[in-house]
Coordinates of N, CA and C in Angstrom, one line a residue:
M9 N 0.9 -1.2 0.0 CA -0.1 0.0 0.1 C 1.0 1.3 0.0
K10 N 0.4 2.3 -0.9 CA 1.1 3.4 -0.9 C 1.1 4.3 0.3
L11 N 2.1 4.7 0.8 CA 2.0 5.9 1.7 C 2.1 7.2 1.1
F12 N 1.2 8.1 1.8 CA 1.2 9.6 1.2 C 2.2 10.3 2.1
S13 N 2.7 11.3 1.4 CA 3.8 12.1 2.1 C 3.4 12.5 3.6
F14 N 2.2 12.9 3.7 CA 1.8 13.3 5.1 C 1.8 12.3 6.2
E15 N 1.5 10.8 5.7 CA 1.5 10.0 6.7 C 2.9 9.7 7.1
K16 N 4.0 10.1 6.6 CA 5.3 9.9 7.1 C 5.8 11.1 8.1
L17 N 4.9 12.2 8.1 CA 5.3 13.1 9.0 C 4.9 12.8 10.3
I18 N 5.9 12.9 11.4 CA 5.7 12.7 12.8 C 4.7 13.7 13.4
V19 N 4.8 14.9 12.8 CA 3.8 15.8 13.4 C 2.3 15.3 13.2
W20 N 2.1 14.7 12.0 CA 0.8 14.4 11.6 C 0.4 13.1 12.4
Q21 N 1.4 12.3 12.6 CA 1.2 11.1 13.4 C 0.7 11.4 14.9
K22 N 1.4 12.3 15.4 CA 1.2 12.7 16.8 C -0.2 13.4 16.8
A23 N -0.4 14.2 15.9 CA -1.8 14.9 15.9 C -3.1 13.9 15.8
R24 N -2.8 12.9 14.7 CA -3.7 11.8 14.7 C -3.9 11.0 16.1
Q25 N -2.9 10.8 16.8 CA -2.8 10.0 18.0 C -3.7 11.0 19.1
L26 N -3.4 12.3 19.1 CA -4.1 13.2 20.0 C -5.6 13.2 19.5
S27 N -5.9 13.2 18.4 CA -7.3 13.1 17.9 C -8.1 11.7 18.6
V28 N -7.4 10.8 18.5 CA -7.8 9.5 19.1 C -8.1 9.6 20.6
L29 N -7.0 10.4 21.3 CA -7.1 10.4 22.8 C -8.3 11.4 23.2
I30 N -8.4 12.5 22.3 CA -9.6 13.4 22.6 C -10.9 12.7 22.3
Y31 N -11.2 12.0 21.3 CA -12.4 11.3 21.2 C -12.6 10.3 22.5
K32 N -11.6 9.6 23.1 CA -11.7 8.7 24.0 C -12.1 9.5 25.3
M33 N -11.4 10.6 25.5 CA -11.7 11.4 26.8 C -13.0 12.1 26.7
T34 N -13.3 12.6 25.7 CA -14.8 13.2 25.6 C -15.8 12.3 25.7
K35 N -15.7 11.1 25.5 CA -16.8 10.0 25.6 C -17.4 10.1 27.0
H36 N -16.5 10.6 27.9 CA -16.9 10.7 29.5 C -17.4 11.9 29.9
F37 N -17.6 12.9 28.9 CA -18.1 14.2 29.3 C -19.7 14.2 29.4
P38 N -20.4 15.1 30.0 CA -21.6 15.0 30.3 C -22.5 15.1 29.1
D39 N -23.6 14.3 28.7 CA -24.4 14.1 27.8 C -24.8 15.6 27.2
D40 N -25.0 16.6 28.0 CA -25.5 17.8 27.5 C -24.3 18.7 26.8
E41 N -23.1 18.2 27.0 CA -22.0 18.9 26.1 C -21.9 18.3 24.7
R42 N -22.6 17.3 24.2 CA -22.5 16.6 23.0 C -22.4 17.7 22.0
F43 N -23.2 18.8 21.9 CA -23.0 19.7 20.9 C -22.2 21.0 21.4
G44 N -21.7 20.9 22.4 CA -20.7 22.0 23.0 C -19.2 21.5 22.8
L45 N -18.7 21.3 23.9 CA -17.4 21.0 24.1 C -16.9 19.8 23.3
I46 N -17.7 18.7 23.4 CA -17.5 17.5 22.9 C -17.1 17.7 21.4
S47 N -18.2 18.2 20.8 CA -18.0 18.5 19.4 C -16.9 19.5 18.9
Q48 N -16.8 20.6 19.7 CA -15.7 21.4 19.4 C -14.3 20.9 19.6
M49 N -14.2 20.1 20.6 CA -12.9 19.5 20.9 C -12.6 18.5 19.8
R50 N -13.4 17.7 19.4 CA -13.2 16.7 18.4 C -13.0 17.3 17.0
R51 N -13.7 18.3 16.7 CA -13.5 19.1 15.4 C -12.0 19.7 15.4
C52 N -11.7 20.3 16.5 CA -10.2 20.9 16.6 C -9.2 20.0 16.4
S53 N -9.2 18.8 17.1 CA -8.4 17.9 16.9 C -8.2 17.1 15.7
V54 N -9.4 16.9 15.0 CA -9.3 16.5 13.6 C -8.9 17.4 12.7
S55 N -9.3 18.8 12.8 CA -8.8 19.8 11.9 C -7.3 19.9 12.0
T56 N -6.7 19.6 13.0 CA -5.2 19.9 13.2 C -4.6 18.9 12.2
S57 N -4.9 17.6 12.3 CA -4.2 16.5 11.5 C -4.7 16.7 10.0
S58 N -5.9 17.1 9.9 CA -6.4 17.2 8.4 C -5.8 18.4 7.6
N59 N -5.4 19.3 8.4 CA -4.8 20.5 7.7 C -3.3 20.2 7.5
I60 N -2.8 19.5 8.3 CA -1.4 19.1 8.0 C -1.4 18.2 6.8
A61 N -2.4 17.3 6.7 CA -2.5 16.4 5.4 C -2.8 17.3 4.2
E62 N -3.6 18.3 4.3 CA -4.0 19.1 3.3 C -2.9 19.9 3.0
S63 N -2.0 20.3 3.8 CA -0.8 21.1 3.4 C 0.1 20.4 2.5
T64 N 0.3 19.0 2.4 CA 1.2 18.3 1.6 C 0.6 18.3 0.2
G65 N -0.6 18.5 0.0 CA -1.3 18.4 -1.2 C -1.2 19.8 -2.0
R66 N -0.7 20.8 -1.6 CA -0.4 22.1 -2.1 C 0.7 22.3 -2.9
H67 N 0.8 23.1 -3.9 CA 1.9 23.1 -4.7 C 3.0 24.3 -4.3
S68 N 2.5 25.4 -3.8 CA 3.3 26.4 -3.5 C 3.8 26.3 -1.9
P69 N 4.9 26.6 -1.6 CA 5.4 26.8 -0.2 C 4.5 27.7 0.6
K70 N 4.1 28.7 0.2 CA 3.4 29.7 0.8 C 1.8 29.0 1.1
D71 N 1.3 28.4 0.1 CA 0.2 27.6 0.4 C 0.2 26.5 1.4
R72 N 1.3 25.7 1.3 CA 1.5 24.8 2.5 C 1.7 25.3 3.7
A73 N 2.3 26.5 3.8 CA 2.5 27.0 5.1 C 1.2 27.6 5.6
R74 N 0.3 28.1 4.8 CA -1.1 28.6 5.2 C -1.9 27.5 6.0
F75 N -1.8 26.3 5.3 CA -2.5 25.2 6.0 C -1.9 24.7 7.3
T76 N -0.5 24.7 7.4 CA 0.1 24.6 8.7 C -0.3 25.5 9.7
E77 N -0.3 26.8 9.3 CA -0.8 27.9 10.1 C -2.3 27.5 10.7
I78 N -3.0 27.0 10.0 CA -4.6 26.6 10.3 C -4.5 25.6 11.4
A79 N -3.6 24.5 11.0 CA -3.4 23.6 11.9 C -2.9 23.9 13.4
F80 N -2.0 25.0 13.4 CA -1.4 25.4 14.6 C -2.6 26.1 15.4
G81 N -3.5 26.9 14.5 CA -4.6 27.6 15.1 C -5.6 26.6 15.9
S82 N -5.9 25.5 15.0 CA -6.8 24.5 15.6 C -6.3 23.8 16.9
S83 N -4.9 23.7 17.0 CA -4.4 23.3 18.2 C -4.5 24.2 19.4
M84 N -4.5 25.6 19.1 CA -4.6 26.5 20.1 C -6.1 26.5 20.6
E85 N -7.0 26.4 19.7 CA -8.5 26.2 20.1 C -8.6 25.0 21.0
L86 N -8.1 24.0 20.5 CA -8.2 22.7 21.6 C -7.6 22.9 23.0
L87 N -6.5 23.6 22.8 CA -5.9 23.9 24.2 C -6.8 24.6 24.9
N88 N -7.4 25.7 24.4 CA -8.3 26.7 25.3 C -9.5 25.7 25.7
Q89 N -10.1 24.7 24.8 CA -11.1 24.1 25.3 C -10.8 23.2 26.3
S90 N -9.6 22.5 26.3 CA -9.1 21.7 27.3 C -8.9 22.4 28.7
I91 N -8.5 23.6 28.7 CA -8.5 24.4 29.9 C -9.9 24.6 30.4
L92 N -10.7 25.0 29.7 CA -12.1 25.1 30.2 C -12.8 23.9 30.6
S93 N -12.4 22.8 29.8 CA -12.9 21.5 30.4 C -12.4 21.0 31.6
N94 N -11.3 21.3 31.9 CA -10.5 21.0 33.2 C -11.2 21.9 34.3
D95 N -11.3 23.2 34.0 CA -12.0 24.2 34.9 C -13.4 23.7 35.3
L96 N -14.0 23.0 34.3 CA -15.4 22.5 34.6 C -15.5 21.1 35.1
E97 N -14.2 20.6 35.4 CA -14.2 19.3 35.9 C -14.6 18.1 35.0
F98 N -14.6 18.3 33.8 CA -14.9 17.3 32.7 C -13.7 16.5 32.5
L99 N -12.5 17.3 32.7 CA -11.3 16.5 32.4 C -10.4 16.5 33.8
S100 N -10.0 15.4 34.1 CA -9.0 15.3 35.2 C -7.9 16.1 35.0
D101 N -7.2 16.5 36.1 CA -5.9 17.0 35.9 C -4.8 16.4 35.2
E102 N -4.8 15.1 35.3 CA -3.9 14.1 34.7 C -4.2 14.0 33.3
N103 N -5.4 14.0 32.7 CA -5.9 14.0 31.4 C -5.5 15.4 30.7
Y104 N -5.9 16.4 31.5 CA -5.6 17.9 30.9 C -4.0 18.0 30.7
F105 N -3.3 17.6 31.6 CA -1.7 17.7 31.6 C -1.3 16.9 30.2
Q106 N -1.9 15.8 30.1 CA -1.5 14.9 29.0 C -1.9 15.6 27.5
I107 N -3.0 16.2 27.5 CA -3.4 16.8 26.2 C -2.5 18.1 26.1
R108 N -2.2 18.9 27.2 CA -1.4 20.2 27.1 C 0.0 19.7 26.7
K109 N 0.6 18.6 27.2 CA 2.0 18.2 26.7 C 2.0 17.8 25.3
D110 N 0.9 17.1 24.9 CA 0.9 16.8 23.3 C 0.7 17.9 22.5
I111 N -0.1 18.8 22.9 CA -0.2 20.1 22.0 C 1.0 20.9 22.0
T112 N 1.7 20.9 23.1 CA 2.9 21.6 23.3 C 4.0 21.0 22.2
E113 N 4.0 19.8 22.2 CA 4.8 19.1 21.3 C 4.5 19.2 19.9
I114 N 3.1 19.1 19.5 CA 2.6 19.2 18.2 C 3.0 20.6 17.7
T115 N 2.6 21.6 18.6 CA 2.8 23.1 18.1 C 4.2 23.4 17.9
A116 N 5.0 22.9 18.7 CA 6.7 23.0 18.5 C 7.0 22.5 17.0
M117 N 6.4 21.3 16.8 CA 6.8 20.8 15.4 C 6.2 21.6 14.3
L118 N 4.9 21.9 14.7 CA 4.2 22.8 13.5 C 5.0 24.0 13.2
D119 N 5.5 24.8 14.3 CA 6.4 25.9 14.1 C 7.4 25.6 13.2
G120 N 8.2 24.6 13.5 CA 9.3 24.2 12.6 C 9.0 23.8 11.1
L121 N 7.8 23.1 11.1 CA 7.4 22.8 9.8 C 7.1 24.0 9.0
Y122 N 6.2 25.0 9.6 CA 6.0 26.3 8.9 C 7.2 27.0 8.5
K123 N 8.1 27.2 9.3 CA 9.4 27.9 9.0 C 10.1 27.3 7.9
S124 N 10.2 26.0 7.9 CA 10.8 25.4 6.6 C 10.0 25.6 5.4
Q125 N 8.6 25.5 5.4 CA 7.7 25.8 4.3 C 7.8 27.3 3.8
I126 N 7.7 28.2 4.7 CA 7.9 29.6 4.4 C 9.2 30.1 3.9
N127 N 10.3 29.3 4.1 CA 11.7 29.7 3.7 C 12.0 28.8 2.5
S128 N 11.1 28.1 2.0 CA 11.4 27.3 0.7 C 11.4 28.1 -0.5

């Protein structure tokens, strides 16, 4: 089976793993958050990996960098929603710190990817 270029990117692999983690953690949120934080957090986590993938399908470095920027923004949204979820006690401190650690690592990698794309 052919691997596409985005599948080889460690940042995409980590973003994908974070999406799986977010889906598992939000399963335990209150039912009345189904259209609130659950939906938003899942969407942001999927958006991060999706925009990384989409960036590899673009032809110009500037266009690739733009999608990497969007992925970074989605990660920041997810961090904000994780903070709020922890404040509301939907996420344990342990789960919150795991998400925060993962986002910190992913955004550092996205920053490096963006710089390499914009300087191409």
